[in-house]
XYZ file of C-alpha atoms in Angstrom:
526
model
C 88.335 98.422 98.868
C 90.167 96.219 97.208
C 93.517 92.887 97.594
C 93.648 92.340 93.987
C 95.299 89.487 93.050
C 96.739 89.880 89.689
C 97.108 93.238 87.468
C 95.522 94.044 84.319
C 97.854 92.947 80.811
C 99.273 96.083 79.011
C 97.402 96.334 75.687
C 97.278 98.593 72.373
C 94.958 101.262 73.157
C 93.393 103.914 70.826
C 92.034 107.124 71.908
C 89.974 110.105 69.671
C 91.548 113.035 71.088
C 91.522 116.455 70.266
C 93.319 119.646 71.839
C 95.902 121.482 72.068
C 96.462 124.373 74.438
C 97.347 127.355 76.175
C 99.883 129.715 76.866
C 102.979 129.820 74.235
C 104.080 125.512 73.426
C 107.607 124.891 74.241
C 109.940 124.410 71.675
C 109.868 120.851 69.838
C 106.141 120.992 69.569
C 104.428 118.521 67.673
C 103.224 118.541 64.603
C 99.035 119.902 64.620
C 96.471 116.814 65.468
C 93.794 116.919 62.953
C 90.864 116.134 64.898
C 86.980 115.592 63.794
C 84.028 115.470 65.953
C 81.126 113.458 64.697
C 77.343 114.222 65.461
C 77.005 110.434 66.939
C 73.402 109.148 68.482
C 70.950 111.101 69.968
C 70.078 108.082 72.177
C 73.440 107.480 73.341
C 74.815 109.627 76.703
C 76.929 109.603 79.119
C 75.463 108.793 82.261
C 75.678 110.800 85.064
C 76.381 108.147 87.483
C 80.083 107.944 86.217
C 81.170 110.874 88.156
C 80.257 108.842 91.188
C 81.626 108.523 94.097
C 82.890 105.882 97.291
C 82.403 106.573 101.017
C 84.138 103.548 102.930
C 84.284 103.158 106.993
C 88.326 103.060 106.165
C 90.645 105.260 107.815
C 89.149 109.262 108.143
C 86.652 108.584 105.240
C 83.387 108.716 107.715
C 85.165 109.617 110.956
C 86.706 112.612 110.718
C 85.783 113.013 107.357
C 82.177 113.466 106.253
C 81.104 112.570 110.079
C 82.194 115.463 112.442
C 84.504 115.239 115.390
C 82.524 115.461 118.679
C 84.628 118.742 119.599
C 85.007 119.844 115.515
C 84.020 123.736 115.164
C 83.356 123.031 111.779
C 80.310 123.540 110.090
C 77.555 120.798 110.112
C 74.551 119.760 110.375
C 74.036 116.998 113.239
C 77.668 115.826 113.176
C 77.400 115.860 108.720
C 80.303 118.205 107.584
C 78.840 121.229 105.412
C 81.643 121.877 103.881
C 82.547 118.789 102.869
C 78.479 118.407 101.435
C 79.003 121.711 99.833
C 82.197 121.094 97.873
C 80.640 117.799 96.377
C 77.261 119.582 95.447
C 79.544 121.607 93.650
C 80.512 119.139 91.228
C 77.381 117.612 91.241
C 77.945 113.885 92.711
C 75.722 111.657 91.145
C 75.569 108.502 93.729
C 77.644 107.465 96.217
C 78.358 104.295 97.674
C 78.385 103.211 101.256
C 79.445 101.081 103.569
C 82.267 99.575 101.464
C 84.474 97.637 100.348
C 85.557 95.648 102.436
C 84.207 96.808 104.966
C 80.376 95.804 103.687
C 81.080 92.540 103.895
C 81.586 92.286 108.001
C 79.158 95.309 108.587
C 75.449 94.361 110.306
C 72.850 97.088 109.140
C 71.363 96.226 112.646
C 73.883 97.835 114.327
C 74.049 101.166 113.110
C 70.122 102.016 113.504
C 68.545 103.286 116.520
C 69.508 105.570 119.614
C 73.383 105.910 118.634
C 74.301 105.707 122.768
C 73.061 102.240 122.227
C 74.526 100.766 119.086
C 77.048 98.132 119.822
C 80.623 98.425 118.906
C 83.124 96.759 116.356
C 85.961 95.866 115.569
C 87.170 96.911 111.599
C 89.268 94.421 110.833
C 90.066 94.982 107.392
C 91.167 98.724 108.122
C 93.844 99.586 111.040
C 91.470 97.363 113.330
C 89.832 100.337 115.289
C 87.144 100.396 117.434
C 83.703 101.059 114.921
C 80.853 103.036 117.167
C 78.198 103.334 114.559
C 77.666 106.036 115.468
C 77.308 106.848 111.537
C 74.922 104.379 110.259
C 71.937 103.561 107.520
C 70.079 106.729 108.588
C 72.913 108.943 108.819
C 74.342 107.846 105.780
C 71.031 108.497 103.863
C 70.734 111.786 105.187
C 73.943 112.728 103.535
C 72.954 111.506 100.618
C 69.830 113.710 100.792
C 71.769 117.014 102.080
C 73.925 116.051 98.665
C 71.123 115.122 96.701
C 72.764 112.120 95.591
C 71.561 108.783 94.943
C 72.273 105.937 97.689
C 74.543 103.144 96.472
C 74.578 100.377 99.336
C 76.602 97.267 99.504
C 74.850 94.313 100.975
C 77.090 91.882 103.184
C 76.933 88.615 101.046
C 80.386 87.244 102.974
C 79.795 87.277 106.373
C 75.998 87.879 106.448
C 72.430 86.241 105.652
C 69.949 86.564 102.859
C 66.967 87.172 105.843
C 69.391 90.492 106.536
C 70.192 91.757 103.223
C 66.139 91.171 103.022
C 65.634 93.065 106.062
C 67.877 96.077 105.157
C 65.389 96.216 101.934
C 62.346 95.741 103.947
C 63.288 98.733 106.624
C 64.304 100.811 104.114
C 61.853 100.450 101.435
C 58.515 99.078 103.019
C 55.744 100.900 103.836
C 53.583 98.363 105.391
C 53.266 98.086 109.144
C 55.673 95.370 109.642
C 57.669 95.217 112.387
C 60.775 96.358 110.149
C 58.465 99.152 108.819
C 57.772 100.573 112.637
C 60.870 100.092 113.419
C 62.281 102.676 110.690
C 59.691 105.275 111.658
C 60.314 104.577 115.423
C 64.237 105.739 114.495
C 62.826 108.886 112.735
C 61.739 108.595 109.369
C 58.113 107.661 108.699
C 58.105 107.144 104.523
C 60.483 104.961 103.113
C 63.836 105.848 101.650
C 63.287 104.402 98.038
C 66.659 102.955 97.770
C 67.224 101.370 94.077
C 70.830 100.779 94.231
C 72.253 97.549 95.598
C 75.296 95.743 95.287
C 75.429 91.847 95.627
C 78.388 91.405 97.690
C 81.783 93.079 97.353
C 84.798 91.594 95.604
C 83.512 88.510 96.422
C 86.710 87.084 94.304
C 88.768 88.579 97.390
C 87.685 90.561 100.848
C 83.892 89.755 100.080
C 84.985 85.750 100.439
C 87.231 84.222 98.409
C 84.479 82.929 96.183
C 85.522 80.959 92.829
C 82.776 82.379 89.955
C 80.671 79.398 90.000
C 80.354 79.513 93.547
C 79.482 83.547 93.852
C 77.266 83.224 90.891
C 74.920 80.345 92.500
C 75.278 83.102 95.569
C 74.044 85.945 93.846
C 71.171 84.135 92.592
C 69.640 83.337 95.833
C 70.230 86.361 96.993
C 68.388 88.566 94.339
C 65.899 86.051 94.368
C 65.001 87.360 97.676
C 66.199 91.574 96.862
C 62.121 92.409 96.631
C 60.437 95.063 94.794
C 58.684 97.096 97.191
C 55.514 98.985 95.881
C 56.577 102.370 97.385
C 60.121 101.672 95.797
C 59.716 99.845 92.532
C 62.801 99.274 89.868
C 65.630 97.918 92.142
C 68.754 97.726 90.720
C 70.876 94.697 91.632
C 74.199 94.725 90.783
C 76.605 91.927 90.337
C 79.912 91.833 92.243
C 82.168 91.564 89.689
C 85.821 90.915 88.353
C 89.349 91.810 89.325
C 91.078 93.986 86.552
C 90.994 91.833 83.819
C 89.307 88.575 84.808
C 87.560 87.809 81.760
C 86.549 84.118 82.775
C 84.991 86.080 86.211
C 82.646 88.421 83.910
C 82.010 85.309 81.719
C 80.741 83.398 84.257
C 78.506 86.090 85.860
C 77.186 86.818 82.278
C 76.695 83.059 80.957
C 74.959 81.921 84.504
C 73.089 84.889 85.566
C 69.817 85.801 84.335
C 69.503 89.167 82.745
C 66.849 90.009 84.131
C 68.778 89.280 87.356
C 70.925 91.838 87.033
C 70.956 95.286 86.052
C 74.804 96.183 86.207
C 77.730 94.259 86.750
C 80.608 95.402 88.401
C 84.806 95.743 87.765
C 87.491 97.776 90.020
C 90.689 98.487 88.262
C 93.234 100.457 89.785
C 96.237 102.506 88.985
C 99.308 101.991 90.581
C 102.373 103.783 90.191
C 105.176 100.836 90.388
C 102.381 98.496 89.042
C 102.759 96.087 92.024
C 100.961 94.877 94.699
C 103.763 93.605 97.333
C 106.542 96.333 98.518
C 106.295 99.825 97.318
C 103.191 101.093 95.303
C 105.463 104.357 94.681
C 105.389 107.852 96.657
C 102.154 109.909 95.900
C 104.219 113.212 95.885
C 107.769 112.104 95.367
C 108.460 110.953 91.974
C 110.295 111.519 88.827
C 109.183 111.309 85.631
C 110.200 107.735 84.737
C 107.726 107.267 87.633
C 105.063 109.628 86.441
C 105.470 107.882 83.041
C 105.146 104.264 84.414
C 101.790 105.524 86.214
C 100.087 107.204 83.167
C 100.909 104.285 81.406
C 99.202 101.639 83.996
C 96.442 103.792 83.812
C 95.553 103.495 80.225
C 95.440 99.977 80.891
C 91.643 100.987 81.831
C 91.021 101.538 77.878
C 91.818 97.416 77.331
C 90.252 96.189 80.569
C 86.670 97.652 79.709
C 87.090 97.038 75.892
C 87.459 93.042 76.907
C 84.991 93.334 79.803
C 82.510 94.799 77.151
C 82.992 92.563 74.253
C 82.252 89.416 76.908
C 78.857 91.162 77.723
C 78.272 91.994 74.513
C 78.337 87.743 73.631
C 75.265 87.764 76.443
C 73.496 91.099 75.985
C 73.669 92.084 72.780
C 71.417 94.938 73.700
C 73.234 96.516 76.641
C 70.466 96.210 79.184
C 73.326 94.930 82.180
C 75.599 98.456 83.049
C 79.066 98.048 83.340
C 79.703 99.938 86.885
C 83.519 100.954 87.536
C 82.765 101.105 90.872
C 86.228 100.747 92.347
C 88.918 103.092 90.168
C 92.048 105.406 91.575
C 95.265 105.902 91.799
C 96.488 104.028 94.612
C 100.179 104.871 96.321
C 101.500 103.869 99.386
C 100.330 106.291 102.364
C 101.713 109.339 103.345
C 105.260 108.692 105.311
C 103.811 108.775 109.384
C 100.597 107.772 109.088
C 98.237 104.456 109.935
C 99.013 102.271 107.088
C 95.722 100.767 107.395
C 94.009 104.370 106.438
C 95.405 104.616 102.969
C 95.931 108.556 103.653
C 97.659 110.077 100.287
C 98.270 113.434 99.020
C 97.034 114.025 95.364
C 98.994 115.488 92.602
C 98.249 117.109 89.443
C 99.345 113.612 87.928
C 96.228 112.428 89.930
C 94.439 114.990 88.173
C 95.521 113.449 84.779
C 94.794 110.344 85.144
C 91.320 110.989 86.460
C 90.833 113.299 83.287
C 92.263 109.984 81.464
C 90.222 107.521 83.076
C 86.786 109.600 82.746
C 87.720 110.093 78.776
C 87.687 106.377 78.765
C 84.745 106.253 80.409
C 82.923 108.726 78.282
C 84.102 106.962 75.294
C 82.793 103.475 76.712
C 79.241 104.696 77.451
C 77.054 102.520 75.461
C 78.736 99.959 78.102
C 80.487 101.931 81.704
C 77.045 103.958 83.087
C 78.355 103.982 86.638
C 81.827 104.074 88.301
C 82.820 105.131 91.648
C 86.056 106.715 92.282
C 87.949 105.852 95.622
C 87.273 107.867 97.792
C 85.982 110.908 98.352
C 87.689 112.417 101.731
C 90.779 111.046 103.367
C 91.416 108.261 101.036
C 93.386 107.040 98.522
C 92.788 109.341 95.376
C 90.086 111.698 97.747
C 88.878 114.655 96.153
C 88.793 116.285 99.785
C 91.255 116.124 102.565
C 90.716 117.188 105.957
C 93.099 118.362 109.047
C 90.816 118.836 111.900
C 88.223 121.914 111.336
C 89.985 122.413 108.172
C 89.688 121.097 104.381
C 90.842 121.668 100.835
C 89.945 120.901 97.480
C 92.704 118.449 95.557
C 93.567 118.381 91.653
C 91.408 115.678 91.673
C 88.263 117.839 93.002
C 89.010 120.443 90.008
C 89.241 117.674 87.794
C 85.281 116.351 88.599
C 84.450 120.416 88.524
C 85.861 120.307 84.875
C 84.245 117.230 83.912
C 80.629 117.238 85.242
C 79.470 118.797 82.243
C 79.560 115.827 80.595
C 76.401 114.255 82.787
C 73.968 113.004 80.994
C 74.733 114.868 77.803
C 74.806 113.289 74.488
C 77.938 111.419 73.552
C 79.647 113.017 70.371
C 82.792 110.524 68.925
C 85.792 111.784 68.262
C 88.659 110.622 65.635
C 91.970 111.724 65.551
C 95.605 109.870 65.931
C 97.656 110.856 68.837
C 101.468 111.957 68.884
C 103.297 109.709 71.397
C 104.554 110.282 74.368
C 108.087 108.475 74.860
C 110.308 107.843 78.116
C 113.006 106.045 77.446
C 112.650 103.256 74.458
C 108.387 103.313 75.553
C 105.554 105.241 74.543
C 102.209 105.797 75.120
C 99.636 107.982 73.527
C 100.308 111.895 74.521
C 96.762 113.346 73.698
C 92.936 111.474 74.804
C 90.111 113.122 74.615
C 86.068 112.440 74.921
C 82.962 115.224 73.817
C 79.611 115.708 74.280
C 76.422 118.001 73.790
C 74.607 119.248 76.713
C 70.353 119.883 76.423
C 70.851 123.625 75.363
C 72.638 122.387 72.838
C 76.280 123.600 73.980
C 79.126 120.974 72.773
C 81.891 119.839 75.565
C 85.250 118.640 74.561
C 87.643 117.244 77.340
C 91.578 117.416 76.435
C 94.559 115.848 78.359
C 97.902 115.789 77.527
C 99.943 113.702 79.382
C 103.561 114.985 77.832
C 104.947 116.803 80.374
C 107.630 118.982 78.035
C 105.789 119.381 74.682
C 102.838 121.541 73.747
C 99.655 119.886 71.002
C 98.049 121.876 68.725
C 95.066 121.072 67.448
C 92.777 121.660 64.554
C 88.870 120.492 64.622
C 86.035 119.821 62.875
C 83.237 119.641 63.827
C 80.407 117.565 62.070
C 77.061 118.801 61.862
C 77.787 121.716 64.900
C 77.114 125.066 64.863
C 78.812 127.001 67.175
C 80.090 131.229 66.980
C 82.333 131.154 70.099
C 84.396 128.701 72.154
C 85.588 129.405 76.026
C 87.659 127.182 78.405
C 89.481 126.069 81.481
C 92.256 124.790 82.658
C 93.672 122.922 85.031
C 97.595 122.661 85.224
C 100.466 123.360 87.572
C 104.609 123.854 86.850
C 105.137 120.484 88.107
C 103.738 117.150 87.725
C 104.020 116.387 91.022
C 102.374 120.041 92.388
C 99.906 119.546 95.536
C 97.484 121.182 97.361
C 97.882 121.465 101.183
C 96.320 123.178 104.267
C 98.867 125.736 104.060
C 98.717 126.322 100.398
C 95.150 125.189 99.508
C 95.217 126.880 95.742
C 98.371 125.972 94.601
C 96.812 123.624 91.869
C 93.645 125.300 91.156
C 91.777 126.184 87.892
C 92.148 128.756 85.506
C 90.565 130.656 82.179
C 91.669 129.031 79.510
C 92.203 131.534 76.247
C 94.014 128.763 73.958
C 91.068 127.667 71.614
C 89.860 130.033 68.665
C 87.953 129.660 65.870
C 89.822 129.467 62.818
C 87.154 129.346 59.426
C 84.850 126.726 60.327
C 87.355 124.605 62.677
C 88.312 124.901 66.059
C 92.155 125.559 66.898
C 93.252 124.964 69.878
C 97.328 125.192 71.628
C 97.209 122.840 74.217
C 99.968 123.210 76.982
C 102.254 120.269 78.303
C 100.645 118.406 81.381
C 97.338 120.074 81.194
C 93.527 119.331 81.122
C 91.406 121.420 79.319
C 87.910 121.138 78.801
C 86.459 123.959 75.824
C 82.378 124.840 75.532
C 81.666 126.336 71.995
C 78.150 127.383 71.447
């Protein structure tokens, strides 16, 4: 989790789009986008591990979230919430990472292994300082990750901890000689080892993870991956580089210029969205809001476009070939809490506004691939922009959920580019690009195209070509809702939901699509 210190600059951003929607557009409609989508590089995808996701011990992420309630009567396995594992292997989660944040950098690996009655308490003083059990630790934590089938993403405590533990977390989980870590492991339960690949350096080691200047954390880093050891049962670890604060160029630059490549294998940035656009007094309402507000928010989310463009161009200067991954592994929209509840558990509702600018930020990501192959949305239950909430034995689905169902067809498919100029969008005397958009091509050979448009009042239409494609039919859904500011609760658990959308035909050889005001659409022509 992130204390950011400063905010991202506004900058000119450019989008390929294309869209337009369903339904009958309102009157005032603009005139049609002409959109082209380009065959691109068969080498080049979109990775997977962009639709991942961020499991914190913050507020009812773990606790009450994915880890059961002694007394819950809801499904599970052990105390692991089926539900909750069922809805995410839904939309296919490609990694998730654990234990924070924050959080990581005070948390003891020691302490959350062996007979649970004996694990040693906590205090979590970065979130509503509660009492932390362990009672969910390594183990439990990687047997979620198996019932999801995801791959483990774990943060090692660099600012509070050793290099001997971070060396000892690998050793237990990914040894299989009979050391005394080694027994240990299979003493708790679990005689191979876990093959974990995925490590993280430290946490915002700029911030919660220390307060580290970038020469200092970089000298840090070193010693620690010196010591992050390839185990023969686990080969290829992945180390990966706590990295900058929105748009802290000189932090990537030093990471970049000091670190050895083959040091590395991804680098990290969190950037968040945030509705007023500050950090001190109100972040804004997550359900009460006009649409000056909604505007303002859209708009400090396509900040994302500049912050990875610069963060990209400064790697490029190092690694011209793009070995080091650029993970987003701290994104979201981030409001204050919901009015009655812990401050410290950064509980929020989620709008279809949410819903948009997760569309918006994945687009970006899409588009950024050659660069962004990871990124971790926060979180997944309970928290901040959550893609599950939870009220006791009961849970729903947010925009935000149906959103990642839209959009996981993009994994791993081959990135298509798209060109097109966008109408604008204006509030006011401001503006901001109504229409972004990102496609790909699946392995049968099926082409994706992902549509937002952020103008609440005006419909887009649309007209495509397609490079290189051939396709005979197109289908589509949609997610949209009457207001901008429609929600989901335990009441009404489908009141933002997807639909079939029936606004895309195919006109000659083009595509043509209508797309409606506030919507996201995402079309499949084969």
């Amino acid at each position: 989790m992130n204390f950011p210190k400063r905010l991202a600059a506004v900058a000119t951003l450019s989008f390929a789009v294309s869209t337009a929607a369903s339904a009958q557009p309102k009157e005032g409609a603009s005139q049609t986008v002409q959109m082209t989508v380009q065959a691109g590089d068969p080498k080049l995808q979109i990775s997977k591990h962009i639709y991942g996701h961020f499991a914190e011990h913050l507020g009812r992420c773990i606790y009450g979230g994915f880890w059961a309630d002694k007394d819950s009567k809801a499904p599970q396995q052990g105390r692991i919430r089926m539900d909750i594992v069922e809805a995410l292997k839904k939309i296919k989660v490609p990694n998730l990472r654990w234990p924070g944040g924050c959080f990581a950098d005070t948390y003891h690996w020691r302490d959350g292994v062996g007979p649970t009655a004996q694990r040693p308490k906590m205090l979590n003083m970065w979130w509503g300082n509660n009492l932390e059990d362990n009672s969910f630790g390594t183990h439990e934590f990687l047997e979620l990750c198996n019932l999801l089938g995801t791959e483990p993403y774990l943060a090692a405590n660099v600012g509070s901890g050793t290099v001997q533990e971070m060396a000892g977390w690998m050793e237990y989980l990914n040894s299989n000689d009979d050391t005394p870590l080694v027994l240990e492991r299979r003493k708790n339960g679990h005689p191979e080892p876990y093959k974990v690949t995925w490590w993280g350096i430290g946490n915002e080691s700029w911030g919660c993870g220390g307060n580290m200047t970038a020469e200092y954390y970089t000298d840090v880093y070193k010693r620690y991956a010196t010591f992050a050891h390839n185990y023969p049962a686990s080969p290829g670890l992945k180390k990966i580089v706590s990295g900058a604060n929105g748009d802290d160029a000189h932090w990537t630059e030093t990471c970049m210029k000091n670190i050895p490549l083959n040091q590395m294998w991804g680098l990290t940035l969190h950037q968040y969205t945030l509705p007023t656009g500050s950090w001190t007094g109100s972040k804004g309402s997550a359900t009460n809001f006009d649409e000056a507000q909604y505007f303002n928010t859209l708009k400090n989310c396509l900040k994302m476009e500049a912050v990875v463009t610069k963060h990209a161009a400064i790697m490029d200067k190092y690694d011209k070939d793009k070995k080091v991954a650029l993970l987003v592994d701290e994104w979201g929209v981030w409001t204050d809490v919901e009015p009655g509840t812990n401050p410290g558990f950064l509980y929020q509702q989620n709008t279809l506004r949410d819903a948009l600018v997760a569309g918006t930020t994945l687009n970006i990501f899409n588009n950024h691939c050659d660069r962004v192959r990871g990124a971790n949305l926060a979180q997944a239950v309970n928290v901040l922009q959550a893609v599950i909430l939870t009220e006791k034995d009961k849970m729903l689905l947010t925009p935000t959920y149906h959103l990642f169902d839209l959009y996981q067809v993009h994994q791993d498919a081959q990135y298509l580019p798209l060109q097109f100029s966008s109408p604008d969008y204006a509030v006011g005397n401001d503006k901001i690009p109504a229409l972004n958009a990102s496609a790909s091509k699946d392995a049968k050979g099926a082409v994706h195209i992902s549509l937002v448009n952020l103008d609440p009042n005006k419909a887009l239409k649309l007209e495509t070509a397609l490079a290189g494609v051939s396709w005979k039919n197109v289908t589509g859904r949609i997610l949209t809702s009457a207001k901008i500011n429609d929600y989901n609760t335990f009441d009404k658990p489908n009141n933002v939901k997807l639909a079939v959308f029936s606004g895309a035909k195919k006109r000659g050889d083009k595509l043509a699509v209508e797309l409606p005001p506030k919507s996201v659409v995402v079309l499949e022509l084969k």
